[in-house]
CSV table of C-alpha atoms in Angstrom, one decimal:
chain,number,residue,atom,x,y,z
X,1,UNK,CA,12.2,199.0,31.8
X,2,UNK,CA,15.7,199.8,33.1
X,3,UNK,CA,16.8,203.4,32.7
X,4,UNK,CA,20.3,204.6,33.4
X,5,UNK,CA,19.9,207.0,36.4
X,6,UNK,CA,22.9,209.1,35.2
X,7,UNK,CA,20.8,210.4,32.4
X,8,UNK,CA,18.8,212.5,34.9
X,9,UNK,CA,22.0,213.9,36.4
X,10,UNK,CA,23.4,214.7,32.9
X,11,UNK,CA,20.2,216.5,31.9
X,12,UNK,CA,20.1,218.4,35.2
X,13,UNK,CA,23.8,219.5,34.6
X,14,UNK,CA,22.8,220.7,31.1
X,15,UNK,CA,19.9,222.7,32.5
X,16,UNK,CA,22.0,224.3,35.2
X,17,UNK,CA,24.8,225.1,32.8
X,18,UNK,CA,22.4,226.7,30.3
X,19,UNK,CA,20.8,228.8,33.1
X,20,UNK,CA,24.3,230.0,34.3
X,21,UNK,CA,25.3,231.0,30.8
X,22,UNK,CA,22.0,232.9,30.3
X,23,UNK,CA,22.5,234.8,33.6
X,24,UNK,CA,26.0,235.7,32.7
X,25,UNK,CA,24.9,236.8,29.2
X,26,UNK,CA,22.2,239.0,30.6
X,27,UNK,CA,24.6,240.5,33.2
X,28,UNK,CA,27.1,241.2,30.5
X,29,UNK,CA,24.5,243.0,28.4
X,30,UNK,CA,23.5,245.0,31.4
X,31,UNK,CA,27.1,246.0,31.9
X,32,UNK,CA,27.4,247.0,28.3
X,33,UNK,CA,24.2,249.1,28.6
X,34,UNK,CA,25.7,250.9,31.6
X,35,UNK,CA,28.9,251.5,29.7
X,36,UNK,CA,27.0,253.0,26.8
X,37,UNK,CA,24.9,255.2,29.1
X,38,UNK,CA,28.2,256.4,30.7
X,39,UNK,CA,29.6,257.1,27.3
X,40,UNK,CA,26.6,259.1,26.2
X,41,UNK,CA,26.6,261.1,29.4
X,42,UNK,CA,30.3,261.8,29.1
X,43,UNK,CA,30.0,262.9,25.4
X,44,UNK,CA,27.1,265.2,26.3
X,45,UNK,CA,29.0,266.7,29.2
X,46,UNK,CA,32.3,267.3,27.4
X,47,UNK,CA,31.1,268.5,24.0
X,48,UNK,CA,34.7,268.9,22.8
X,49,UNK,CA,36.0,270.4,26.0
X,50,UNK,CA,38.5,269.1,28.4
X,51,UNK,CA,36.2,269.6,31.4
X,52,UNK,CA,32.5,269.6,31.6
X,53,UNK,CA,30.7,272.7,32.8
X,54,UNK,CA,27.5,271.2,34.1
X,55,UNK,CA,28.1,267.5,34.9
X,56,UNK,CA,26.3,267.6,38.3
X,57,UNK,CA,23.2,269.1,36.8
X,58,UNK,CA,23.2,266.7,33.9
X,59,UNK,CA,23.4,263.6,36.1
X,60,UNK,CA,20.6,264.9,38.4
X,61,UNK,CA,18.4,265.8,35.3
X,62,UNK,CA,18.9,262.3,33.8
X,63,UNK,CA,18.2,260.6,37.1
X,64,UNK,CA,15.0,262.7,37.6
X,65,UNK,CA,13.8,261.6,34.1
X,66,UNK,CA,14.8,257.9,34.3
X,67,UNK,CA,14.3,256.9,37.9
X,68,UNK,CA,10.4,257.2,38.0
X,69,UNK,CA,10.2,254.8,35.0
X,70,UNK,CA,13.1,252.5,35.6
X,71,UNK,CA,13.5,252.5,39.3
X,72,UNK,CA,16.4,253.1,41.8
X,73,UNK,CA,18.9,251.5,39.4
X,74,UNK,CA,18.9,254.9,37.7
X,75,UNK,CA,19.4,257.2,40.7
X,76,UNK,CA,21.8,260.1,40.5
X,77,UNK,CA,24.5,258.0,42.2
X,78,UNK,CA,24.0,255.2,39.7
X,79,UNK,CA,24.1,257.6,36.8
X,80,UNK,CA,27.4,259.0,38.2
X,81,UNK,CA,28.7,255.4,38.4
X,82,UNK,CA,27.9,254.8,34.8
X,83,UNK,CA,29.9,257.9,33.8
X,84,UNK,CA,32.8,256.9,36.0
X,85,UNK,CA,32.6,253.3,34.5
X,86,UNK,CA,33.0,254.7,31.0
X,87,UNK,CA,35.9,256.9,32.0
X,88,UNK,CA,37.7,254.1,33.8
X,89,UNK,CA,37.1,251.6,31.1
X,90,UNK,CA,36.9,253.6,27.9
X,91,UNK,CA,37.1,250.7,25.5
X,92,UNK,CA,33.9,248.6,25.4
X,93,UNK,CA,35.6,245.6,23.7
X,94,UNK,CA,38.0,245.4,26.7
X,95,UNK,CA,35.1,244.7,29.1
X,96,UNK,CA,35.2,241.1,30.2
X,97,UNK,CA,32.1,239.0,29.9
X,98,UNK,CA,33.3,236.9,32.9
X,99,UNK,CA,32.9,239.9,35.2
X,100,UNK,CA,29.5,241.3,36.1
X,101,UNK,CA,28.4,244.8,36.9
X,102,UNK,CA,29.0,244.3,40.6
X,103,UNK,CA,32.7,243.3,39.9
X,104,UNK,CA,33.1,246.5,37.9
X,105,UNK,CA,31.5,248.6,40.6
X,106,UNK,CA,34.0,247.2,43.1
X,107,UNK,CA,36.9,247.8,40.7
X,108,UNK,CA,35.8,251.5,40.2
X,109,UNK,CA,37.0,252.1,43.8
X,110,UNK,CA,40.6,250.9,43.0
X,111,UNK,CA,43.0,253.8,42.7
X,112,UNK,CA,45.4,252.6,39.9
X,113,UNK,CA,45.0,251.1,36.5
X,114,UNK,CA,47.7,248.6,37.2
X,115,UNK,CA,45.8,247.3,40.3
X,116,UNK,CA,42.6,247.2,38.3
X,117,UNK,CA,44.2,245.1,35.6
X,118,UNK,CA,45.7,242.8,38.2
X,119,UNK,CA,42.4,242.3,40.0
X,120,UNK,CA,40.6,241.7,36.7
X,121,UNK,CA,43.1,239.1,35.6
X,122,UNK,CA,43.0,237.3,39.0
X,123,UNK,CA,39.2,237.5,39.2
X,124,UNK,CA,38.9,235.8,35.8
X,125,UNK,CA,41.7,233.3,36.4
X,126,UNK,CA,40.3,232.3,39.8
X,127,UNK,CA,36.6,232.8,39.0
X,128,UNK,CA,36.3,235.1,42.1
X,129,UNK,CA,32.8,236.1,43.2
X,130,UNK,CA,32.3,239.7,44.0
X,131,UNK,CA,32.8,239.0,47.7
X,132,UNK,CA,36.1,237.2,47.0
X,133,UNK,CA,37.2,240.1,44.9
X,134,UNK,CA,36.3,242.7,47.5
X,135,UNK,CA,38.1,240.6,50.2
X,136,UNK,CA,41.3,240.4,48.1
X,137,UNK,CA,41.2,244.2,47.5
X,138,UNK,CA,40.6,245.0,51.2
X,139,UNK,CA,43.3,242.6,52.2
X,140,UNK,CA,45.7,244.5,49.9
X,141,UNK,CA,46.7,241.4,47.8
X,142,UNK,CA,48.3,243.7,45.2
X,143,UNK,CA,50.5,245.5,47.7
X,144,UNK,CA,51.4,242.3,49.6
X,145,UNK,CA,52.5,240.7,46.3
X,146,UNK,CA,54.7,243.8,45.5
X,147,UNK,CA,56.4,243.6,48.9
X,148,UNK,CA,56.7,239.9,49.3
X,149,UNK,CA,59.7,237.7,48.6
X,150,UNK,CA,57.5,234.7,48.1
X,151,UNK,CA,54.8,235.7,45.7
X,152,UNK,CA,53.8,232.2,44.9
X,153,UNK,CA,52.8,231.5,48.5
X,154,UNK,CA,50.7,234.7,48.7
X,155,UNK,CA,48.9,233.8,45.4
X,156,UNK,CA,48.3,230.3,46.6
X,157,UNK,CA,46.7,231.6,49.8
X,158,UNK,CA,44.6,234.1,47.8
X,159,UNK,CA,43.4,231.3,45.6
X,160,UNK,CA,42.5,229.2,48.6
X,161,UNK,CA,45.0,226.5,47.4
X,162,UNK,CA,46.6,226.5,50.8
X,163,UNK,CA,46.3,228.1,54.2
X,164,UNK,CA,49.1,230.2,55.5
X,165,UNK,CA,51.1,228.2,58.0
X,166,UNK,CA,53.0,231.3,59.3
X,167,UNK,CA,52.3,235.0,59.2
X,168,UNK,CA,55.6,235.4,57.4
X,169,UNK,CA,54.1,233.8,54.3
X,170,UNK,CA,51.8,236.7,53.8
X,171,UNK,CA,53.6,239.6,55.5
X,172,UNK,CA,57.0,240.9,54.4
X,173,UNK,CA,59.7,240.6,57.1
X,174,UNK,CA,60.3,244.2,58.2
X,175,UNK,CA,64.0,243.4,58.9
């Protein structure tokens, strides 16, 4: 009996695709869970006030209660990240399923909303891993684009579409 060998490759591709989708879905649900935890903490802290009176105590208390049962993913530092996550991204529907929790943790360190929006858009458009996102942030891609005369060249280098042939392609001429 002759069997077309491409059927095996096709089935393997279907399996890998389904596994990738499942992982992304689970990661997105985890991200939404962290957002909801951050929202609940923020609401508890604020209670109608502009500033919370006891935020430090609350995050420590929550971590002390959750960490023994759920592990180090619910440490005081993580609880504080959840709150910061909610404050930085206050609209749950705006969270992108293409980005995972680690992407968002990296983006929390970015100092301006315009930069965050730029890096989110570029991450999605270019399917950046967290390492690629971190590298682009640390290499000041946003700032280089703002200062450059040739933005297309810088974006092509950032997307690995081409290698810079000259430092002038990625650094603004000081003269």
